[in-house]
Amino acid sequence: MNIEQALAETKKTLSVKRYEHVERVTETALDLADYYDADRYKVGLAAALHDYAKHMEVSLLKHWIVTSTNLPKDLLQYHHELWHGPVGAEMVRYWFQVKDKEVLNAIKSHTTGHNQMSLIEKIIFIADYIEPGRNFEAVHEARRLAKVDLNQACHYSLQQTIFFLMSQGQPVYPDTFQAYNGLTKLINQNGGYK
């Protein structure tokens, strides 16, 4: 499956507005792949498929979580907005025979992050956060950091996500805290923010 085929498959499942977001994330991710010398094919494929399950019925996503041996059951204790990443990765693996672990992990964790993300996973995570259609206060700093240090950009985005969820009285998925903590340690070891 090439990137154009992946975009075409994703387009079938999404609204026009959400598909346009996927196109912007893919473009942003490919720019970052060039900037950080990452595998363009893997980055493009993961970006094109990251929201594949976004508009699928909640009952279908729940069914996949309940029946799949590859999906953590604790997802059911969190808002269904988190489900489309992990379930989408499973659907892509099953239906499109995508076997690359980095691609699948990037799709799986694009909303939550996780500890020790690969370069490709970080690129998809931050591209989803900073794509040009996003317009919120923290996005400007995240965009700046994305061209300075990818770890700092992901760390900042995770921090802002945690702040937002806490301000709304929402639970934070454990992978998000672990991603934040892991990057905090790494950044502190490297002398802090630039």
PDB file of C-alpha atoms in Angstrom:
ATOM      1  CA  MET A   1       0.000   0.000   0.000  1.00  0.00           C
ATOM      2  CA  ASN A   2       1.395   3.380  -0.951  1.00  0.00           C
ATOM      3  CA  ILE A   3       0.590   6.724   0.680  1.00  0.00           C
ATOM      4  CA  GLU A   4      -1.951   7.715  -1.995  1.00  0.00           C
ATOM      5  CA  GLN A   5      -3.797   4.396  -1.575  1.00  0.00           C
ATOM      6  CA  ALA A   6      -3.787   4.878   2.203  1.00  0.00           C
ATOM      7  CA  LEU A   7      -5.277   8.353   1.827  1.00  0.00           C
ATOM      8  CA  ALA A   8      -7.943   6.968  -0.522  1.00  0.00           C
ATOM      9  CA  GLU A   9      -8.915   4.291   2.019  1.00  0.00           C
ATOM     10  CA  THR A  10      -9.068   6.839   4.819  1.00  0.00           C
ATOM     11  CA  LYS A  11     -11.167   9.188   2.704  1.00  0.00           C
ATOM     12  CA  LYS A  12     -13.872   6.489   2.505  1.00  0.00           C
ATOM     13  CA  THR A  13     -14.372   6.541   6.290  1.00  0.00           C
ATOM     14  CA  LEU A  14     -14.253  10.259   7.084  1.00  0.00           C
ATOM     15  CA  SER A  15     -16.159  13.492   6.631  1.00  0.00           C
ATOM     16  CA  VAL A  16     -14.708  16.010   4.182  1.00  0.00           C
ATOM     17  CA  LYS A  17     -13.500  18.208   7.054  1.00  0.00           C
ATOM     18  CA  ARG A  18     -11.766  15.339   8.875  1.00  0.00           C
ATOM     19  CA  TYR A  19     -10.208  14.065   5.657  1.00  0.00           C
ATOM     20  CA  GLU A  20      -8.778  17.523   4.984  1.00  0.00           C
ATOM     21  CA  HIS A  21      -7.214  17.334   8.466  1.00  0.00           C
ATOM     22  CA  VAL A  22      -5.617  13.999   7.504  1.00  0.00           C
ATOM     23  CA  GLU A  23      -4.191  15.555   4.335  1.00  0.00           C
ATOM     24  CA  ARG A  24      -2.704  18.433   6.366  1.00  0.00           C
ATOM     25  CA  VAL A  25      -1.260  16.038   8.958  1.00  0.00           C
ATOM     26  CA  THR A  26       0.292  13.972   6.164  1.00  0.00           C
ATOM     27  CA  GLU A  27       1.864  17.053   4.571  1.00  0.00           C
ATOM     28  CA  THR A  28       3.129  18.308   7.953  1.00  0.00           C
ATOM     29  CA  ALA A  29       4.475  14.869   8.869  1.00  0.00           C
ATOM     30  CA  LEU A  30       6.322  14.518   5.545  1.00  0.00           C
ATOM     31  CA  ASP A  31       7.890  17.966   6.059  1.00  0.00           C
ATOM     32  CA  LEU A  32       9.048  16.857   9.518  1.00  0.00           C
ATOM     33  CA  ALA A  33      10.314  13.556   8.087  1.00  0.00           C
ATOM     34  CA  ASP A  34      12.541  15.539   5.734  1.00  0.00           C
ATOM     35  CA  TYR A  35      13.631  17.869   8.532  1.00  0.00           C
ATOM     36  CA  TYR A  36      14.551  15.006  10.893  1.00  0.00           C
ATOM     37  CA  ASP A  37      15.725  12.560   8.215  1.00  0.00           C
ATOM     38  CA  ALA A  38      13.017   9.991   8.957  1.00  0.00           C
ATOM     39  CA  ASP A  39      11.624   7.313   6.639  1.00  0.00           C
ATOM     40  CA  ARG A  40       9.174   9.213   4.391  1.00  0.00           C
ATOM     41  CA  TYR A  41       7.208   6.119   3.442  1.00  0.00           C
ATOM     42  CA  LYS A  42       6.570   5.021   7.031  1.00  0.00           C
ATOM     43  CA  VAL A  43       5.757   8.565   8.136  1.00  0.00           C
ATOM     44  CA  GLY A  44       3.433   9.157   5.186  1.00  0.00           C
ATOM     45  CA  LEU A  45       1.645   5.835   5.612  1.00  0.00           C
ATOM     46  CA  ALA A  46       1.093   6.352   9.343  1.00  0.00           C
ATOM     47  CA  ALA A  47      -0.087   9.932   8.811  1.00  0.00           C
ATOM     48  CA  ALA A  48      -2.473   8.930   6.022  1.00  0.00           C
ATOM     49  CA  LEU A  49      -4.031   6.209   8.186  1.00  0.00           C
ATOM     50  CA  HIS A  50      -3.864   7.799  11.657  1.00  0.00           C
ATOM     51  CA  ASP A  51      -7.564   8.766  11.749  1.00  0.00           C
ATOM     52  CA  TYR A  52      -8.863   5.813   9.732  1.00  0.00           C
ATOM     53  CA  ALA A  53     -11.263   4.784  12.539  1.00  0.00           C
ATOM     54  CA  LYS A  54     -12.078   8.316  13.768  1.00  0.00           C
ATOM     55  CA  HIS A  55     -15.684   8.447  12.534  1.00  0.00           C
ATOM     56  CA  MET A  56     -16.593   4.805  12.991  1.00  0.00           C
ATOM     57  CA  GLU A  57     -19.422   3.883  15.340  1.00  0.00           C
ATOM     58  CA  VAL A  58     -18.445   3.805  19.010  1.00  0.00           C
ATOM     59  CA  SER A  59     -20.105   0.380  19.293  1.00  0.00           C
ATOM     60  CA  LEU A  60     -17.816  -0.971  16.550  1.00  0.00           C
ATOM     61  CA  LEU A  61     -14.712   0.442  18.225  1.00  0.00           C
ATOM     62  CA  LYS A  62     -15.839  -1.052  21.536  1.00  0.00           C
ATOM     63  CA  HIS A  63     -16.378  -4.434  19.880  1.00  0.00           C
ATOM     64  CA  TRP A  64     -12.805  -4.404  18.581  1.00  0.00           C
ATOM     65  CA  ILE A  65     -11.442  -3.517  22.034  1.00  0.00           C
ATOM     66  CA  VAL A  66     -13.470  -6.248  23.730  1.00  0.00           C
ATOM     67  CA  THR A  67     -12.650  -8.977  21.204  1.00  0.00           C
ATOM     68  CA  SER A  68      -9.047  -8.204  20.188  1.00  0.00           C
ATOM     69  CA  THR A  69      -6.194  -9.796  22.101  1.00  0.00           C
ATOM     70  CA  ASN A  70      -3.920  -6.941  20.976  1.00  0.00           C
ATOM     71  CA  LEU A  71      -5.886  -4.050  22.517  1.00  0.00           C
ATOM     72  CA  PRO A  72      -5.696  -3.027  26.189  1.00  0.00           C
ATOM     73  CA  LYS A  73      -9.052  -3.402  27.927  1.00  0.00           C
ATOM     74  CA  ASP A  74      -8.396  -0.355  30.145  1.00  0.00           C
ATOM     75  CA  LEU A  75      -9.270   1.791  27.100  1.00  0.00           C
ATOM     76  CA  LEU A  76     -12.908   1.134  27.965  1.00  0.00           C
ATOM     77  CA  GLN A  77     -12.462   3.170  31.166  1.00  0.00           C
ATOM     78  CA  TYR A  78     -11.520   6.296  29.178  1.00  0.00           C
ATOM     79  CA  HIS A  79     -13.362   8.558  26.769  1.00  0.00           C
ATOM     80  CA  HIS A  80     -14.144   6.917  23.430  1.00  0.00           C
ATOM     81  CA  GLU A  81     -12.229   9.723  21.644  1.00  0.00           C
ATOM     82  CA  LEU A  82      -9.078   7.771  22.565  1.00  0.00           C
ATOM     83  CA  TRP A  83     -10.260   4.533  20.992  1.00  0.00           C
ATOM     84  CA  HIS A  84      -9.830   5.380  17.311  1.00  0.00           C
ATOM     85  CA  GLY A  85      -6.016   5.292  17.472  1.00  0.00           C
ATOM     86  CA  PRO A  86      -5.524   1.817  18.956  1.00  0.00           C
ATOM     87  CA  VAL A  87      -8.522   0.326  17.139  1.00  0.00           C
ATOM     88  CA  GLY A  88      -7.522   2.015  13.882  1.00  0.00           C
ATOM     89  CA  ALA A  89      -4.067   0.461  14.130  1.00  0.00           C
ATOM     90  CA  GLU A  90      -5.636  -2.970  14.551  1.00  0.00           C
ATOM     91  CA  MET A  91      -7.999  -2.420  11.618  1.00  0.00           C
ATOM     92  CA  VAL A  92      -5.114  -1.276   9.404  1.00  0.00           C
ATOM     93  CA  ARG A  93      -3.069  -4.317  10.417  1.00  0.00           C
ATOM     94  CA  TYR A  94      -5.955  -6.703   9.797  1.00  0.00           C
ATOM     95  CA  TRP A  95      -7.619  -5.223   6.688  1.00  0.00           C
ATOM     96  CA  PHE A  96      -4.662  -3.704   4.841  1.00  0.00           C
ATOM     97  CA  GLN A  97      -1.987  -6.128   6.047  1.00  0.00           C
ATOM     98  CA  VAL A  98       0.257  -3.309   7.313  1.00  0.00           C
ATOM     99  CA  LYS A  99       2.823  -5.124   9.432  1.00  0.00           C
ATOM    100  CA  ASP A 100       5.376  -2.421  10.229  1.00  0.00           C
ATOM    101  CA  LYS A 101       5.397  -1.949  14.017  1.00  0.00           C
ATOM    102  CA  GLU A 102       6.518   1.691  13.853  1.00  0.00           C
ATOM    103  CA  VAL A 103       3.677   2.586  11.501  1.00  0.00           C
ATOM    104  CA  LEU A 104       1.127   0.717  13.619  1.00  0.00           C
ATOM    105  CA  ASN A 105       2.448   2.186  16.875  1.00  0.00           C
ATOM    106  CA  ALA A 106       2.348   5.701  15.399  1.00  0.00           C
ATOM    107  CA  ILE A 107      -1.325   5.223  14.493  1.00  0.00           C
ATOM    108  CA  LYS A 108      -2.074   3.607  17.847  1.00  0.00           C
ATOM    109  CA  SER A 109      -0.536   6.324  20.014  1.00  0.00           C
ATOM    110  CA  HIS A 110      -1.105   9.484  17.959  1.00  0.00           C
ATOM    111  CA  THR A 111      -3.499  10.938  20.564  1.00  0.00           C
ATOM    112  CA  THR A 112      -1.943   9.627  23.782  1.00  0.00           C
ATOM    113  CA  GLY A 113       1.754   9.215  23.104  1.00  0.00           C
ATOM    114  CA  HIS A 114       3.662   6.626  25.108  1.00  0.00           C
ATOM    115  CA  ASN A 115       7.028   6.261  26.785  1.00  0.00           C
ATOM    116  CA  GLN A 116      10.023   5.902  24.467  1.00  0.00           C
ATOM    117  CA  MET A 117       8.282   6.794  21.214  1.00  0.00           C
ATOM    118  CA  SER A 118      10.279   6.236  18.049  1.00  0.00           C
ATOM    119  CA  LEU A 119      11.157   9.095  15.715  1.00  0.00           C
ATOM    120  CA  ILE A 120       8.248   8.173  13.436  1.00  0.00           C
ATOM    121  CA  GLU A 121       5.801   8.014  16.346  1.00  0.00           C
ATOM    122  CA  LYS A 122       6.934  11.450  17.564  1.00  0.00           C
ATOM    123  CA  ILE A 123       6.525  12.924  14.093  1.00  0.00           C
ATOM    124  CA  ILE A 124       2.952  11.631  13.746  1.00  0.00           C
ATOM    125  CA  PHE A 125       2.085  12.705  17.290  1.00  0.00           C
ATOM    126  CA  ILE A 126       3.309  16.269  16.804  1.00  0.00           C
ATOM    127  CA  ALA A 127       2.097  16.601  13.184  1.00  0.00           C
ATOM    128  CA  ASP A 128      -1.427  15.803  14.379  1.00  0.00           C
ATOM    129  CA  TYR A 129      -1.081  18.502  17.043  1.00  0.00           C
ATOM    130  CA  ILE A 130       0.425  21.279  14.899  1.00  0.00           C
ATOM    131  CA  GLU A 131      -1.067  20.821  11.417  1.00  0.00           C
ATOM    132  CA  PRO A 132      -1.980  24.181   9.825  1.00  0.00           C
ATOM    133  CA  GLY A 133      -5.726  23.815  10.461  1.00  0.00           C
ATOM    134  CA  ARG A 134      -5.215  23.782  14.219  1.00  0.00           C
ATOM    135  CA  ASN A 135      -5.841  27.096  15.938  1.00  0.00           C
ATOM    136  CA  PHE A 136      -5.452  27.259  19.707  1.00  0.00           C
ATOM    137  CA  GLU A 137      -3.121  29.173  21.976  1.00  0.00           C
ATOM    138  CA  ALA A 138      -0.504  26.470  22.593  1.00  0.00           C
ATOM    139  CA  VAL A 139      -0.145  25.453  18.941  1.00  0.00           C
ATOM    140  CA  HIS A 140       2.165  28.371  18.064  1.00  0.00           C
ATOM    141  CA  GLU A 141       4.822  27.356  20.599  1.00  0.00           C
ATOM    142  CA  ALA A 142       4.452  23.705  19.601  1.00  0.00           C
ATOM    143  CA  ARG A 143       5.065  24.639  15.960  1.00  0.00           C
ATOM    144  CA  ARG A 144       8.162  26.626  16.918  1.00  0.00           C
ATOM    145  CA  LEU A 145       9.528  23.770  19.021  1.00  0.00           C
ATOM    146  CA  ALA A 146       8.857  21.221  16.253  1.00  0.00           C
ATOM    147  CA  LYS A 147      11.605  22.904  14.208  1.00  0.00           C
ATOM    148  CA  VAL A 148      13.973  23.173  17.192  1.00  0.00           C
ATOM    149  CA  ASP A 149      13.750  19.833  18.997  1.00  0.00           C
ATOM    150  CA  LEU A 150      11.173  17.097  18.411  1.00  0.00           C
ATOM    151  CA  ASN A 151      11.410  15.836  21.999  1.00  0.00           C
ATOM    152  CA  GLN A 152      10.683  19.296  23.347  1.00  0.00           C
ATOM    153  CA  ALA A 153       7.761  19.745  20.930  1.00  0.00           C
ATOM    154  CA  CYS A 154       6.195  16.442  21.991  1.00  0.00           C
ATOM    155  CA  HIS A 155       6.845  17.190  25.660  1.00  0.00           C
ATOM    156  CA  TYR A 156       5.221  20.603  25.417  1.00  0.00           C
ATOM    157  CA  SER A 157       2.202  19.168  23.571  1.00  0.00           C
ATOM    158  CA  LEU A 158       1.776  16.418  26.156  1.00  0.00           C
ATOM    159  CA  GLN A 159       2.025  18.977  28.949  1.00  0.00           C
ATOM    160  CA  GLN A 160      -0.638  21.162  27.331  1.00  0.00           C
ATOM    161  CA  THR A 161      -2.899  18.145  26.766  1.00  0.00           C
ATOM    162  CA  ILE A 162      -2.558  17.098  30.408  1.00  0.00           C
ATOM    163  CA  PHE A 163      -3.298  20.648  31.598  1.00  0.00           C
ATOM    164  CA  PHE A 164      -6.374  20.811  29.361  1.00  0.00           C
ATOM    165  CA  LEU A 165      -7.769  17.453  30.477  1.00  0.00           C
ATOM    166  CA  MET A 166      -7.200  18.311  34.128  1.00  0.00           C
ATOM    167  CA  SER A 167      -8.907  21.695  33.696  1.00  0.00           C
ATOM    168  CA  GLN A 168     -11.916  19.873  32.271  1.00  0.00           C
ATOM    169  CA  GLY A 169     -11.986  17.348  35.114  1.00  0.00           C
ATOM    170  CA  GLN A 170     -11.178  14.542  32.655  1.00  0.00           C
ATOM    171  CA  PRO A 171      -8.994  11.505  33.374  1.00  0.00           C
ATOM    172  CA  VAL A 172      -5.623  11.304  31.634  1.00  0.00           C
ATOM    173  CA  TYR A 173      -4.686   8.018  29.971  1.00  0.00           C
ATOM    174  CA  PRO A 174      -1.617   6.474  31.689  1.00  0.00           C
ATOM    175  CA  ASP A 175       0.407   6.344  28.452  1.00  0.00           C
ATOM    176  CA  THR A 176       0.185  10.142  28.253  1.00  0.00           C
ATOM    177  CA  PHE A 177       1.684  10.565  31.727  1.00  0.00           C
ATOM    178  CA  GLN A 178       4.380   7.997  30.926  1.00  0.00           C
ATOM    179  CA  ALA A 179       5.236   9.773  27.679  1.00  0.00           C
ATOM    180  CA  TYR A 180       5.434  13.102  29.523  1.00  0.00           C
ATOM    181  CA  ASN A 181       7.593  11.659  32.317  1.00  0.00           C
ATOM    182  CA  GLY A 182       9.958   9.905  29.915  1.00  0.00           C
ATOM    183  CA  LEU A 183      10.471  13.045  27.838  1.00  0.00           C
ATOM    184  CA  THR A 184      10.869  15.177  30.985  1.00  0.00           C
ATOM    185  CA  LYS A 185      13.761  12.978  32.116  1.00  0.00           C
ATOM    186  CA  LEU A 186      15.321  12.993  28.653  1.00  0.00           C
ATOM    187  CA  ILE A 187      15.076  16.775  28.258  1.00  0.00           C
ATOM    188  CA  ASN A 188      16.460  17.379  31.755  1.00  0.00           C
ATOM    189  CA  GLN A 189      19.408  15.070  31.003  1.00  0.00           C
ATOM    190  CA  ASN A 190      20.090  17.079  27.856  1.00  0.00           C
ATOM    191  CA  GLY A 191      20.140  20.428  29.643  1.00  0.00           C
ATOM    192  CA  GLY A 192      16.500  21.506  29.443  1.00  0.00           C
ATOM    193  CA  TYR A 193      14.565  23.475  26.855  1.00  0.00           C
ATOM    194  CA  LYS A 194      16.259  25.435  24.087  1.00  0.00           C
TER     195      LYS A 194
END
